[in-house]
Coordinates of C-alpha atoms and ligand atoms in Angstrom, one line a residue:
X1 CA 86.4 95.6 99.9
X2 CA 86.8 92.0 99.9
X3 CA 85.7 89.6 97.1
X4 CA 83.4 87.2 97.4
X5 CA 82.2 84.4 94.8
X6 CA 78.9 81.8 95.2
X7 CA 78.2 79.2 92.6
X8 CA 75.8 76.1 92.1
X9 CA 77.1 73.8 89.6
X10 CA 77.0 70.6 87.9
X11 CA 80.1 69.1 88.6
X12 CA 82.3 69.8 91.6
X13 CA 83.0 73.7 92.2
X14 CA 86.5 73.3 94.6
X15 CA 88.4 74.4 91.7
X16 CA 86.4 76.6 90.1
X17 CA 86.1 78.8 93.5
X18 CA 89.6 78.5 94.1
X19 CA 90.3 79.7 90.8
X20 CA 87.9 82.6 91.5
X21 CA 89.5 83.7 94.7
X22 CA 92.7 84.0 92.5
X23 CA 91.2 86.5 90.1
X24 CA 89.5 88.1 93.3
X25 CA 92.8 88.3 95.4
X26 CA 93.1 92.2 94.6
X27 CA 90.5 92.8 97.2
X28 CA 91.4 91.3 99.8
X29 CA 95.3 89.7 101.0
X30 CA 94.6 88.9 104.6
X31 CA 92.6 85.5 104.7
X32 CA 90.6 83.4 102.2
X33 CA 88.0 80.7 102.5
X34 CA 85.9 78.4 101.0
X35 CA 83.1 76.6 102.0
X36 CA 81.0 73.7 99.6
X37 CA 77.9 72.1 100.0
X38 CA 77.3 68.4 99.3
X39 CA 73.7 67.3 99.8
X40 CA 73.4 68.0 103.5
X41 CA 77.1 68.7 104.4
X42 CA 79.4 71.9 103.8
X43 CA 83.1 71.3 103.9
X44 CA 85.3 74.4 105.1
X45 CA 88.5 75.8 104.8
X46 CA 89.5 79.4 105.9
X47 CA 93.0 80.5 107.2
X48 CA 95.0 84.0 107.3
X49 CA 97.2 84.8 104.1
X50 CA 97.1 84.8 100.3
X51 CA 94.8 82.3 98.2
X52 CA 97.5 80.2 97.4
X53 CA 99.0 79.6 101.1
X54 CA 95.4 79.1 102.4
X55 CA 94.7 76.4 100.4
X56 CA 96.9 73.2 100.0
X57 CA 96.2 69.9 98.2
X58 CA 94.7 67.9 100.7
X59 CA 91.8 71.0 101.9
X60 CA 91.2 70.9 98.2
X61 CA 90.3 67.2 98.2
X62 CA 88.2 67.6 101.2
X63 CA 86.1 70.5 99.5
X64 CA 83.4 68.1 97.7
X65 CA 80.0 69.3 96.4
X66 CA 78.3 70.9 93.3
X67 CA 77.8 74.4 95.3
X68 CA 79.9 76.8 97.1
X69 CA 80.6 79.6 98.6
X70 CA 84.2 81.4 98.8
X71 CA 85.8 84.9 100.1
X72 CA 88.7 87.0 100.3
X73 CA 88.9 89.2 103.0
X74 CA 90.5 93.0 103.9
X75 CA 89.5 93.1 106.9
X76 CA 87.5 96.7 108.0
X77 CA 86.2 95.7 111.3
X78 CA 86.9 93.4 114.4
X79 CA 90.6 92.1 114.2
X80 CA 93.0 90.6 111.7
X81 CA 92.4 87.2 113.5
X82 CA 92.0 83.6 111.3
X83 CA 88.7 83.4 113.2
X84 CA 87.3 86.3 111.4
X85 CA 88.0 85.0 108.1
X86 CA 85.0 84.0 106.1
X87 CA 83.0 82.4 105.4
X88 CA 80.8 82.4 108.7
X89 CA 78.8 79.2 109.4
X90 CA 75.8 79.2 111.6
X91 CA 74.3 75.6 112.3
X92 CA 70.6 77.1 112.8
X93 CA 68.3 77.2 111.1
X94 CA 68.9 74.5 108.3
X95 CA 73.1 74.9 108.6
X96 CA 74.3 78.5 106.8
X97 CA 77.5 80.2 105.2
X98 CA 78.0 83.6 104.8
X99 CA 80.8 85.6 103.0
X100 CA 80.4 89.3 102.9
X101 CA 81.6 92.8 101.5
X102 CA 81.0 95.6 103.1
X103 CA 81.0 97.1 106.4
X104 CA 77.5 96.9 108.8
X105 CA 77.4 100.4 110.4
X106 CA 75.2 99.8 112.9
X107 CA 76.7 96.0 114.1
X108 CA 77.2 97.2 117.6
X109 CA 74.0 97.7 118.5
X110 CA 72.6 94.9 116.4
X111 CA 75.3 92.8 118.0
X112 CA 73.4 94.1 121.4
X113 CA 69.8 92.9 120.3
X114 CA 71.3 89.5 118.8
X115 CA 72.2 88.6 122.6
X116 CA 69.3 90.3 124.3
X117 CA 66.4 89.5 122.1
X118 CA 67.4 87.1 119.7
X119 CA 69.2 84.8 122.2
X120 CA 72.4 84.6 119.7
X121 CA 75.7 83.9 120.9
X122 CA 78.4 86.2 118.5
X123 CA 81.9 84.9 119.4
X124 CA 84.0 87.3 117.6
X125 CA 84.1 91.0 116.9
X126 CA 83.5 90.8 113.2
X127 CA 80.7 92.5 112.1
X128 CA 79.9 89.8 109.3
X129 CA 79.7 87.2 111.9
X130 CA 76.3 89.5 113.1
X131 CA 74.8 89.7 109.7
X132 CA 75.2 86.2 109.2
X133 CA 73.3 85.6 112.2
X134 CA 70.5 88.4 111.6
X135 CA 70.1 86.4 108.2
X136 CA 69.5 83.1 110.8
X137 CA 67.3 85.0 112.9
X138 CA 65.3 86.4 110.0
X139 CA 64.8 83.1 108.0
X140 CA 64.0 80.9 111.0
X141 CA 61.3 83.2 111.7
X142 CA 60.1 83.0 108.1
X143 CA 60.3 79.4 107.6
X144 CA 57.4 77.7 109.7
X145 CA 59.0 73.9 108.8
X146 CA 61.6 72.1 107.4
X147 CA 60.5 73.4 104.4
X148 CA 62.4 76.2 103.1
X149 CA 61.6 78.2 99.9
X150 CA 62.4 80.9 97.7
X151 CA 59.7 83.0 99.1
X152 CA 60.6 82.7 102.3
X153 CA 64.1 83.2 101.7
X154 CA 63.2 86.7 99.8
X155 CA 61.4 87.7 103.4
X156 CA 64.0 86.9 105.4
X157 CA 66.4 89.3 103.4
X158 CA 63.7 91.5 103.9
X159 CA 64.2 91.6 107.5
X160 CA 67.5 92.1 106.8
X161 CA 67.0 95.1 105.4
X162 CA 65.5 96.2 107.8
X163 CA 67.7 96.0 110.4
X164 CA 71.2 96.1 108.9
X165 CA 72.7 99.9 108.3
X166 CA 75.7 100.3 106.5
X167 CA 77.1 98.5 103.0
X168 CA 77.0 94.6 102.1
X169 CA 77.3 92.3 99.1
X170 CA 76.6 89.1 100.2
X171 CA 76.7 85.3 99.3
X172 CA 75.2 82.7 101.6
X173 CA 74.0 79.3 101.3
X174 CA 71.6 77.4 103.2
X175 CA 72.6 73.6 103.7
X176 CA 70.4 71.2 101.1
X177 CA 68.7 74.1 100.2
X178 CA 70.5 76.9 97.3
X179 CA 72.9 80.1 97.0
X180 CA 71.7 83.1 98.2
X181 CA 73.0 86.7 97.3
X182 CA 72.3 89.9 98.0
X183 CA 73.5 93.6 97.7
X184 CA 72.2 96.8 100.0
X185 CA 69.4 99.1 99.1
X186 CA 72.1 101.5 97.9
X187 CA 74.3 98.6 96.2
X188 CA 77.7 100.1 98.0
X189 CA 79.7 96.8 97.1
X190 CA 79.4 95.5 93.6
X191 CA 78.2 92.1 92.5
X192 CA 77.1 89.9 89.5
X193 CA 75.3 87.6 88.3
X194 CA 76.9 85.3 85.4
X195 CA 75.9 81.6 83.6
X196 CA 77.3 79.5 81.9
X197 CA 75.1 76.8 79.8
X198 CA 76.5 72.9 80.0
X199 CA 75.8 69.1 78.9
X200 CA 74.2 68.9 81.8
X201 CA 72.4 72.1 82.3
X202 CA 72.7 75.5 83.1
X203 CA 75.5 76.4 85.8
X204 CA 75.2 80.3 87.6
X205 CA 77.5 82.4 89.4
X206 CA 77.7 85.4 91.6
X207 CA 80.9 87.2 92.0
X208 CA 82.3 90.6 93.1
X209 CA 83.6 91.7 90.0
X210 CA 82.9 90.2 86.5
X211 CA 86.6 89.2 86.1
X212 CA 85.8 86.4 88.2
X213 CA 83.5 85.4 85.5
X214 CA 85.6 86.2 82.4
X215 CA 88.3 83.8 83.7
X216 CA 86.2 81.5 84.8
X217 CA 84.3 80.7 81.4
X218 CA 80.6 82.2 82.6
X219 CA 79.0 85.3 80.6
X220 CA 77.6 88.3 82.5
X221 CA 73.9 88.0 82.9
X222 CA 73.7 91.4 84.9
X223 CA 74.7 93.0 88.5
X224 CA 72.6 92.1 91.3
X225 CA 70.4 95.6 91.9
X226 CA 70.6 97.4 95.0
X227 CA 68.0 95.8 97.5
X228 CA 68.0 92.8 95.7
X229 CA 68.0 89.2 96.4
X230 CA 68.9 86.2 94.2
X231 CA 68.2 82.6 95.1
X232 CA 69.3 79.7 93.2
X233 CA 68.2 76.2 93.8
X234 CA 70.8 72.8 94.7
X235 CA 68.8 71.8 91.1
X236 CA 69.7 75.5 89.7
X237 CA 66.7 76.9 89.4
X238 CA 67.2 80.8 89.1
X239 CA 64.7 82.9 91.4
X240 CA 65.2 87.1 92.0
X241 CA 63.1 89.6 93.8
X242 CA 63.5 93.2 95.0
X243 CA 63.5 92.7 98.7
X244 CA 64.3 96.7 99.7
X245 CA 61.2 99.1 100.0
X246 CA 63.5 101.7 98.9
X247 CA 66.4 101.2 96.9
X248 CA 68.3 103.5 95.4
X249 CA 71.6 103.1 93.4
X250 CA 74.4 104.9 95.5
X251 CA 78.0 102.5 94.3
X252 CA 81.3 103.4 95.8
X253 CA 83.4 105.6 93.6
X254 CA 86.4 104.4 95.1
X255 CA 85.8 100.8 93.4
X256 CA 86.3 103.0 90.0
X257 CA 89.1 104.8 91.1
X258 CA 91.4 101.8 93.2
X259 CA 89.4 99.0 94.7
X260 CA 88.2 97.2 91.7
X261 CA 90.5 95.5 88.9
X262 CA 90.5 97.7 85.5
X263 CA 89.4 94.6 83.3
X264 CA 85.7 94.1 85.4
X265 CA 82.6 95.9 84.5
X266 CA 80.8 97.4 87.5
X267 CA 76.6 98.3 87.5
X268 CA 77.3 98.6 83.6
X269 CA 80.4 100.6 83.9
X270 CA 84.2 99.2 82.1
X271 CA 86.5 100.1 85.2
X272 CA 89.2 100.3 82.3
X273 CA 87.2 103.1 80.4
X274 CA 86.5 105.2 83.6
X275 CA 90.2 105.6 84.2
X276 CA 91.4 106.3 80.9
X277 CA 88.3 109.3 81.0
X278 CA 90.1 110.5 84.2
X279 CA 93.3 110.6 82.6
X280 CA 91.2 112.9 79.9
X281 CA 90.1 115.1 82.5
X282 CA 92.9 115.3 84.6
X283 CA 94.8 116.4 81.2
X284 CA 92.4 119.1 80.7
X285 CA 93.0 120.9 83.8
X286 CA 96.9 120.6 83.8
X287 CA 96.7 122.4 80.3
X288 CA 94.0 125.0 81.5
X289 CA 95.5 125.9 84.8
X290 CA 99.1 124.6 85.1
X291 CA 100.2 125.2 81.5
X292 CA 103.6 126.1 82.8
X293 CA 104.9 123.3 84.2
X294 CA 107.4 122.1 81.0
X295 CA 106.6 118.3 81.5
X296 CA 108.7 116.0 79.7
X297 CA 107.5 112.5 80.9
X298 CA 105.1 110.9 82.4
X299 CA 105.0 108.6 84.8
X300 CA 102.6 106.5 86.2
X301 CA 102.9 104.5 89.7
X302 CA 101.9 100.7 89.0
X303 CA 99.8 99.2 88.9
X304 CA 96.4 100.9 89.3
X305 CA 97.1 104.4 87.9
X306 CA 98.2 103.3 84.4
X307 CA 95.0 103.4 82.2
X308 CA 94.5 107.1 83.4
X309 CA 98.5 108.4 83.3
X310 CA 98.4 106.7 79.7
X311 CA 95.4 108.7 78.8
X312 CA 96.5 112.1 80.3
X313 CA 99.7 111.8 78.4
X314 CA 97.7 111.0 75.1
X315 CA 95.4 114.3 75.7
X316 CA 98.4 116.2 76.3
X317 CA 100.3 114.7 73.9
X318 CA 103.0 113.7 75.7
X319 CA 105.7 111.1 76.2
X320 CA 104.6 108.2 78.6
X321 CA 107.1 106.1 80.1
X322 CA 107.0 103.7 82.3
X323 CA 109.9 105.0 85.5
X324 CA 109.2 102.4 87.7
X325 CA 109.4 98.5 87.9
X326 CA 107.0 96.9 89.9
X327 CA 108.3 93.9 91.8
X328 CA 105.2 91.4 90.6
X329 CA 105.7 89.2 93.9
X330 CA 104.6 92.3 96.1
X331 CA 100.7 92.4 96.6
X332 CA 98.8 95.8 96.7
X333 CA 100.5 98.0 99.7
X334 CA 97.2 100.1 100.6
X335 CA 95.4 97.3 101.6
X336 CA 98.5 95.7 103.4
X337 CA 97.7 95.4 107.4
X338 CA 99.5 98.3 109.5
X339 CA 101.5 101.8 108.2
X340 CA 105.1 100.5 109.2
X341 CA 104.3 96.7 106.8
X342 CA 102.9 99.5 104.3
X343 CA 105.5 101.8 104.3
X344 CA 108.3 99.1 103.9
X345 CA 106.3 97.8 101.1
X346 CA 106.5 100.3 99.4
X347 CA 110.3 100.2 98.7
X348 CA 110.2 96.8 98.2
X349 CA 107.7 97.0 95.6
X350 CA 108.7 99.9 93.5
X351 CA 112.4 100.9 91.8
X352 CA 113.6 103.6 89.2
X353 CA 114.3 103.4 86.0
X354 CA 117.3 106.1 86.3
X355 CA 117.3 107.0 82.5
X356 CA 113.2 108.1 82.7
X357 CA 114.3 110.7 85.5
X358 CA 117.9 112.0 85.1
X359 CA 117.4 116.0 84.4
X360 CA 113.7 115.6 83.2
X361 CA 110.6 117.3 84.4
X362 CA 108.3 114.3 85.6
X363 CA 104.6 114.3 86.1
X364 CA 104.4 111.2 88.7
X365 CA 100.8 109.9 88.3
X366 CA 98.7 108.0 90.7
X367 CA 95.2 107.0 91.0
X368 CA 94.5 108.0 94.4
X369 CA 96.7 109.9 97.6
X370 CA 95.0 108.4 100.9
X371 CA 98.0 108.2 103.5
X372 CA 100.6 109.4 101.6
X373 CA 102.1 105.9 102.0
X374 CA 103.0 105.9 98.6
X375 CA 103.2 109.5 96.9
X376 CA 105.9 110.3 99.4
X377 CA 108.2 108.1 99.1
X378 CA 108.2 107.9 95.1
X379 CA 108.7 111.1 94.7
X380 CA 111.9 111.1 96.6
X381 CA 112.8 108.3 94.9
X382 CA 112.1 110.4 91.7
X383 CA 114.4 113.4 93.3
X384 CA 117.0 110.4 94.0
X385 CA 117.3 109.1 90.8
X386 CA 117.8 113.1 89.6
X387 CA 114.9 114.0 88.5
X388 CA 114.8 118.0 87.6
X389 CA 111.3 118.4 88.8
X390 CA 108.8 116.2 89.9
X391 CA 104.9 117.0 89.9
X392 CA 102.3 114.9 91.3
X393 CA 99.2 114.1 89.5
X394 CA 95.8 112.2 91.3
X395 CA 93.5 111.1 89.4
X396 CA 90.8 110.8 92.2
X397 CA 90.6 114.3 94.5
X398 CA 91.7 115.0 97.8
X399 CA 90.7 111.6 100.4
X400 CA 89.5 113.5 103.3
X401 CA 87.0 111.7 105.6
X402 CA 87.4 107.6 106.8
X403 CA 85.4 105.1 104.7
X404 CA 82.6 103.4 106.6
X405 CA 81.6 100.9 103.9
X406 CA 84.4 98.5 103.5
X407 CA 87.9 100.1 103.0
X408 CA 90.2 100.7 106.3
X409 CA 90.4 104.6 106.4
X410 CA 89.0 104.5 109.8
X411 CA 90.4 108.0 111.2
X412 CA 90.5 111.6 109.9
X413 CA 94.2 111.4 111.4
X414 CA 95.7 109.4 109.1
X415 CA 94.8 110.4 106.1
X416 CA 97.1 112.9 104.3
X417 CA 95.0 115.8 102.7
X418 CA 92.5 115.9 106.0
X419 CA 92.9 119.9 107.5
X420 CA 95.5 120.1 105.2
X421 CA 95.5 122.5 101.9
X422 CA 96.7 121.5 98.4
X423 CA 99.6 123.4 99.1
X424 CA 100.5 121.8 102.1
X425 CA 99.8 118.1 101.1
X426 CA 102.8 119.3 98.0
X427 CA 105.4 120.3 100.2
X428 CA 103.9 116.9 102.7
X429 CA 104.9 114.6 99.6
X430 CA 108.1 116.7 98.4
X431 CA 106.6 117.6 95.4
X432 CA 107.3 120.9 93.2
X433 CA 103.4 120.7 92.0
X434 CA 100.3 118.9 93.5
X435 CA 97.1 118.6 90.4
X436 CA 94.8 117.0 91.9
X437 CA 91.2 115.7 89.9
X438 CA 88.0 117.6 90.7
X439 CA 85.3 115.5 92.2
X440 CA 82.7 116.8 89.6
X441 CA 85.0 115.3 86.9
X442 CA 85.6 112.1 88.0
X443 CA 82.0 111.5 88.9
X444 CA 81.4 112.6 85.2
X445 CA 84.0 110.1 84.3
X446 CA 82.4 107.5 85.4
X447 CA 78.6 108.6 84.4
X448 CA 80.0 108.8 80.8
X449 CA 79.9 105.1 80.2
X450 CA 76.4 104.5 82.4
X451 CA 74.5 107.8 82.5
X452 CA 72.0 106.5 84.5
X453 CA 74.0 106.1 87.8
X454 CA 73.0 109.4 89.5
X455 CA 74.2 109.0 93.0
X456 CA 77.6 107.6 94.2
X457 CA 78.9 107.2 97.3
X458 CA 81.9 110.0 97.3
X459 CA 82.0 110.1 101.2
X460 CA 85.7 109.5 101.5
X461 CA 86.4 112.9 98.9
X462 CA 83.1 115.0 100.5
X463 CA 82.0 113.9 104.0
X464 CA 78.5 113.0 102.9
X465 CA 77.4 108.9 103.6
X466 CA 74.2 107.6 101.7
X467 CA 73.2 105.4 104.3
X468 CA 72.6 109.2 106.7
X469 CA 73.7 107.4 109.5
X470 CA 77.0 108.5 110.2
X471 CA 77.4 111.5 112.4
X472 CA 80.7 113.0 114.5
X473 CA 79.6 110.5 117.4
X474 CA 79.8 107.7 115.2
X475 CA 82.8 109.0 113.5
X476 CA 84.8 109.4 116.9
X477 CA 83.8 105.9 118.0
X478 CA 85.3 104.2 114.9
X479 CA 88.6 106.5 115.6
X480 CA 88.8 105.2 119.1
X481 CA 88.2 101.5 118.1
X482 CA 90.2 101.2 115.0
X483 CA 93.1 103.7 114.8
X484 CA 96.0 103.1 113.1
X485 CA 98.0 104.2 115.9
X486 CA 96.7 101.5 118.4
X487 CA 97.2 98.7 116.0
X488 CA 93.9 96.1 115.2
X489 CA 93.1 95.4 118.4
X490 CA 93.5 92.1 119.6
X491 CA 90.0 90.3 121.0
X492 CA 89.7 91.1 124.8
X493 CA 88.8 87.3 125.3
X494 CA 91.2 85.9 122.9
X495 CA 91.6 82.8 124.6
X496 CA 88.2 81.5 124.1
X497 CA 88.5 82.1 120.6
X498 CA 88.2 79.6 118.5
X499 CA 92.0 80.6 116.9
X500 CA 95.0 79.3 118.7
X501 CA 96.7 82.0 116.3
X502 CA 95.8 85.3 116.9
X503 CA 98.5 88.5 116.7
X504 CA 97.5 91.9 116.3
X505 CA 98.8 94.5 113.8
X506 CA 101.1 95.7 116.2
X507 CA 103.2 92.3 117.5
X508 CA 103.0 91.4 113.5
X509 CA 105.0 94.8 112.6
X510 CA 107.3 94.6 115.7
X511 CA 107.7 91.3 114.2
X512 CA 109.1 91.9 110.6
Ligands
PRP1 O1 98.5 107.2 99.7 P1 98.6 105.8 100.0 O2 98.1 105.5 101.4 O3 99.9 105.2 99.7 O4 97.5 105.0 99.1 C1 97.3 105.2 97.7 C2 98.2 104.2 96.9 O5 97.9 102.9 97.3 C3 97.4 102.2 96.2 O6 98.4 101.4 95.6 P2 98.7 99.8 95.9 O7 100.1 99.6 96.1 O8 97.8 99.4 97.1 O9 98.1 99.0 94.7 P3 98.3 99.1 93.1 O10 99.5 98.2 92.8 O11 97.0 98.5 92.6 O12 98.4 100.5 92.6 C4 97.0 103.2 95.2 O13 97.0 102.8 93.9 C5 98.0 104.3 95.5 O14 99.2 104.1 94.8
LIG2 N1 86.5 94.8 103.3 C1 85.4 94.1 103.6 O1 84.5 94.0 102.8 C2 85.4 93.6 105.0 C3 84.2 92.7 105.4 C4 84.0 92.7 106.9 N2 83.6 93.9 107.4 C5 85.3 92.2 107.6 O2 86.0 93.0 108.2 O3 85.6 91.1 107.5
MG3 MG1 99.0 102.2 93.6

């Protein structure tokens, strides 16, 4: 889940995407880049860390141009490296930037057919890098001269449906010529499209979440459908087309429950009002089936679980309080590279409030369990700061299979409630009660504000992937590559990368 943001403007964008990668940094804390466009020249800058190491005066200064492109990344495949951030730049056809988010599930084998029958050189192991240069493939076989247009950008995305499997939100732009952005046939990865009207004309802008917008001064036009592409001109000229034969709504319902930020709407959906309706549902089944559990607080764990542990104490009508102080210099720990960085985050992040704990029952709330990372090590520090009993609440169900589309849960091993009960993920934790949230509520929780998303992609809670590609086979493969346990592994030919930086996971834990 990274964020990514693409606008064509009037005056120069530098700021304005730098300001947008701020609001977008919740997606993605491992690298950010930006990339303009001034006439016939894009200006780069992309490095490992947070938004505001990346990017110091003087690569501001050199960022010049009326469009850009810009992206935060988490990364989900390949290697932490600084040559996988984003965006991408191919130099044929026309000169190309691509920032993505999502996660190709076939980029292996199209990685295979970019050397063997496309004759395309990729130089690291990111799988963006190969759906940048499918896009390059595809549009220089649709453009017949120097002459590129709209049309011909809509087929070559076409072709890219085609052959790309797996999830992606994307924003590109080709040199001279306009933004491009386009989402999957089963829109996975959120984005939208938002305008803003000028002095000197009309200014668009396509972002992950509508936040961006919001903070940026541009109002929400609409989401980019599923399948669809949107082109916009250097002269900002708006064209759309459906570019997917079959497209079918199908967006991540872990973007309601963690991924995205709670003030964004998502394919019509408030992010805010979908959490406080899984705090109502959550409430209902503590009072229907654990009605004797003598709660006296409740707690959520910052930052992400707060809408819904606010809600579930209103249904129950109980006191909410909040136990623990988050330390606001500590980014988000799940999507932190490596378990030991994660676990010592952790600590570092969170502290009791002794008062909220000494001799009360507590209900510790969280949004989501996926490694445990987190439950486990609150709710001892709930028994340390003498709590009388402490009961765990999720508001999203048991995380059981590895995401495919763009989060890092690669392996069934790491994840906490995988061939474990409910029972024994409790005593796992430390907990004296485990409630956790059905999956038929919370996809009701999110249908409640937009009734007409029918299909979501629950894979992480129940196994099945929209894009039917993923089978055990495919399964073991990722394990094998991208385990926890063996650390992000470090390019085999990292000395002919273009990244005189490179560490893997593992020398960056040993490390700290
Ligand atoms: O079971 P785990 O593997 O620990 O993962 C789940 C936890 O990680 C996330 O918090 P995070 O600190 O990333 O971000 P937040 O501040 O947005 O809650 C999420 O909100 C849970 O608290
Ligand atoms: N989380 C994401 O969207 C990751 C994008 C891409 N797969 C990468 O690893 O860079
Ligand atoms: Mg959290």
């Amino acid at each position: 889940m990274c964020g990514i943001i693409g606008v064509v403007g009037k005056n120069p964008v530098n700021q304005l995407l730098y300001d947008g990668l701020l609001v977008l940094q919740h997606r993605g804390q491992d690298a950010a880049g930006i990339v303009t466009c001034d006439g016939n020249t894009f200006y780069m800058h992309k490095n490992n860390g947070l938004v505001q190491d990346v990017f110091q005066t003087r690569h501001m200064r050199s960022l010049q141009g009326n469009a850009g492109i810009a992206h935060v990344r988490y990364p989900t495949a390949g290697s932490s490296s600084a040559a996988e951030a984003q965006p991408f730049y191919v130099n044929s056809p026309f000169g190309i930037v691509l920032g993505h988010n999502g996660n190709l599930t076939n980029s292996t084998q199209l990685k295979e057919e970019m050397f063997r029958q496309d004759l395309r050189h990729i130089n690291t192991s990111s799988d963006s890098e190969v759906l940048l240069n499918v896009l390059a493939h595809e549009i220089e076989h649709t453009a017949h001269s120097a002459v590129l247009n709209s049309d011909m950008i809509f087929e070559a995305v076409a072709g890219v449906h085609k052959r790309c499997l797996g999830a992606y939100a994307v924003v590109a732009m080709v040199a001279n010529f306009g933004l491009l952005a386009f989402r999957d046939p089963n829109g996975i990865r959120p984005l939208v499209i938002g305008k803003s009207e000028t002095e000197k004309g009309v200014e668009y802008i396509v972002a992950s979440e509508s936040v961006a917008l919001d903070v940026l001064g541009f109002k929400l036009v609409r989401d980019v459908e599923p399948g669809e592409a949107i082109f916009i001109d250097m002269d900002g000229n708006f064209f759309s087309r459906q570019c997917a034969e079959k497209p079918k709504l199908s967006p991540c319902i872990f973007e309601y429950v963690y991924l995205a930020r709670p003030d964004s709407v998502i394919d019509k959906v408030s992010v805010y009002q979908t959490r406080l309706h899984m705090g109502v549902s959550l409430a209902k089944k503590i009072a229907k089936e654990w009605g004797d559990l003598h709660i006296d607080v409740v707690i959520p764990i910052p930052d992400t679980s707060r809408p819904s542990a606010l809600q579930l104490a209103n249904a129950l009508n109980l006191t909410y309080r909040e136990g623990f102080i988050k330390n606001r210099y500590i980014g988000r720990t799940f999507i932190m590279p490596g378990q030991a960085l994660r676990k010592k985050s952790v600590r570092q992040k969170l502290n009791p409030i002794g008062m909220e704990f000494k001799g009360k029952n507590v209900l510790l709330v969280d949004d989501s369990i996926v490694r445990g990372t987190t439950s486990k090590q609150i709710v001892q520090m709930a028994r340390d700061a003498g709590a009388n009993k402490v009961y765990f609440a999720s508001a999203a169900p048991p995380v059981r299979f590895p995401n495919v589309y763009g989060i890092d849960m690669p392996t069934r091993d790491e994840l906490l409630a995988t061939g474990r009960t409910d029972q024994q993920i409790c005593e796992e934790i430390g907990a004296d009660a485990l409630i956790y949230q059905d999956l038929d509520a919370l996809i009701e929780a999110v249908q409640l504000s937009n009734p007409d998303i029918k299909m979501f992609d629950c894979s992480c809670f129940d196994g099945n992937y929209v894009t039917g590609d993923i089978d055990e086979t495919y399964l073991n493969n990722v394990e094998s590559a991208r385990g926890d346990k063996l650390g992000h592994k470090k390019p085999a030919n990292s000395s002919t990368q273009l990244d005189l930086n490179l560490v893997t996971i593992k020398e960056y834990e040993e490390a700290v």
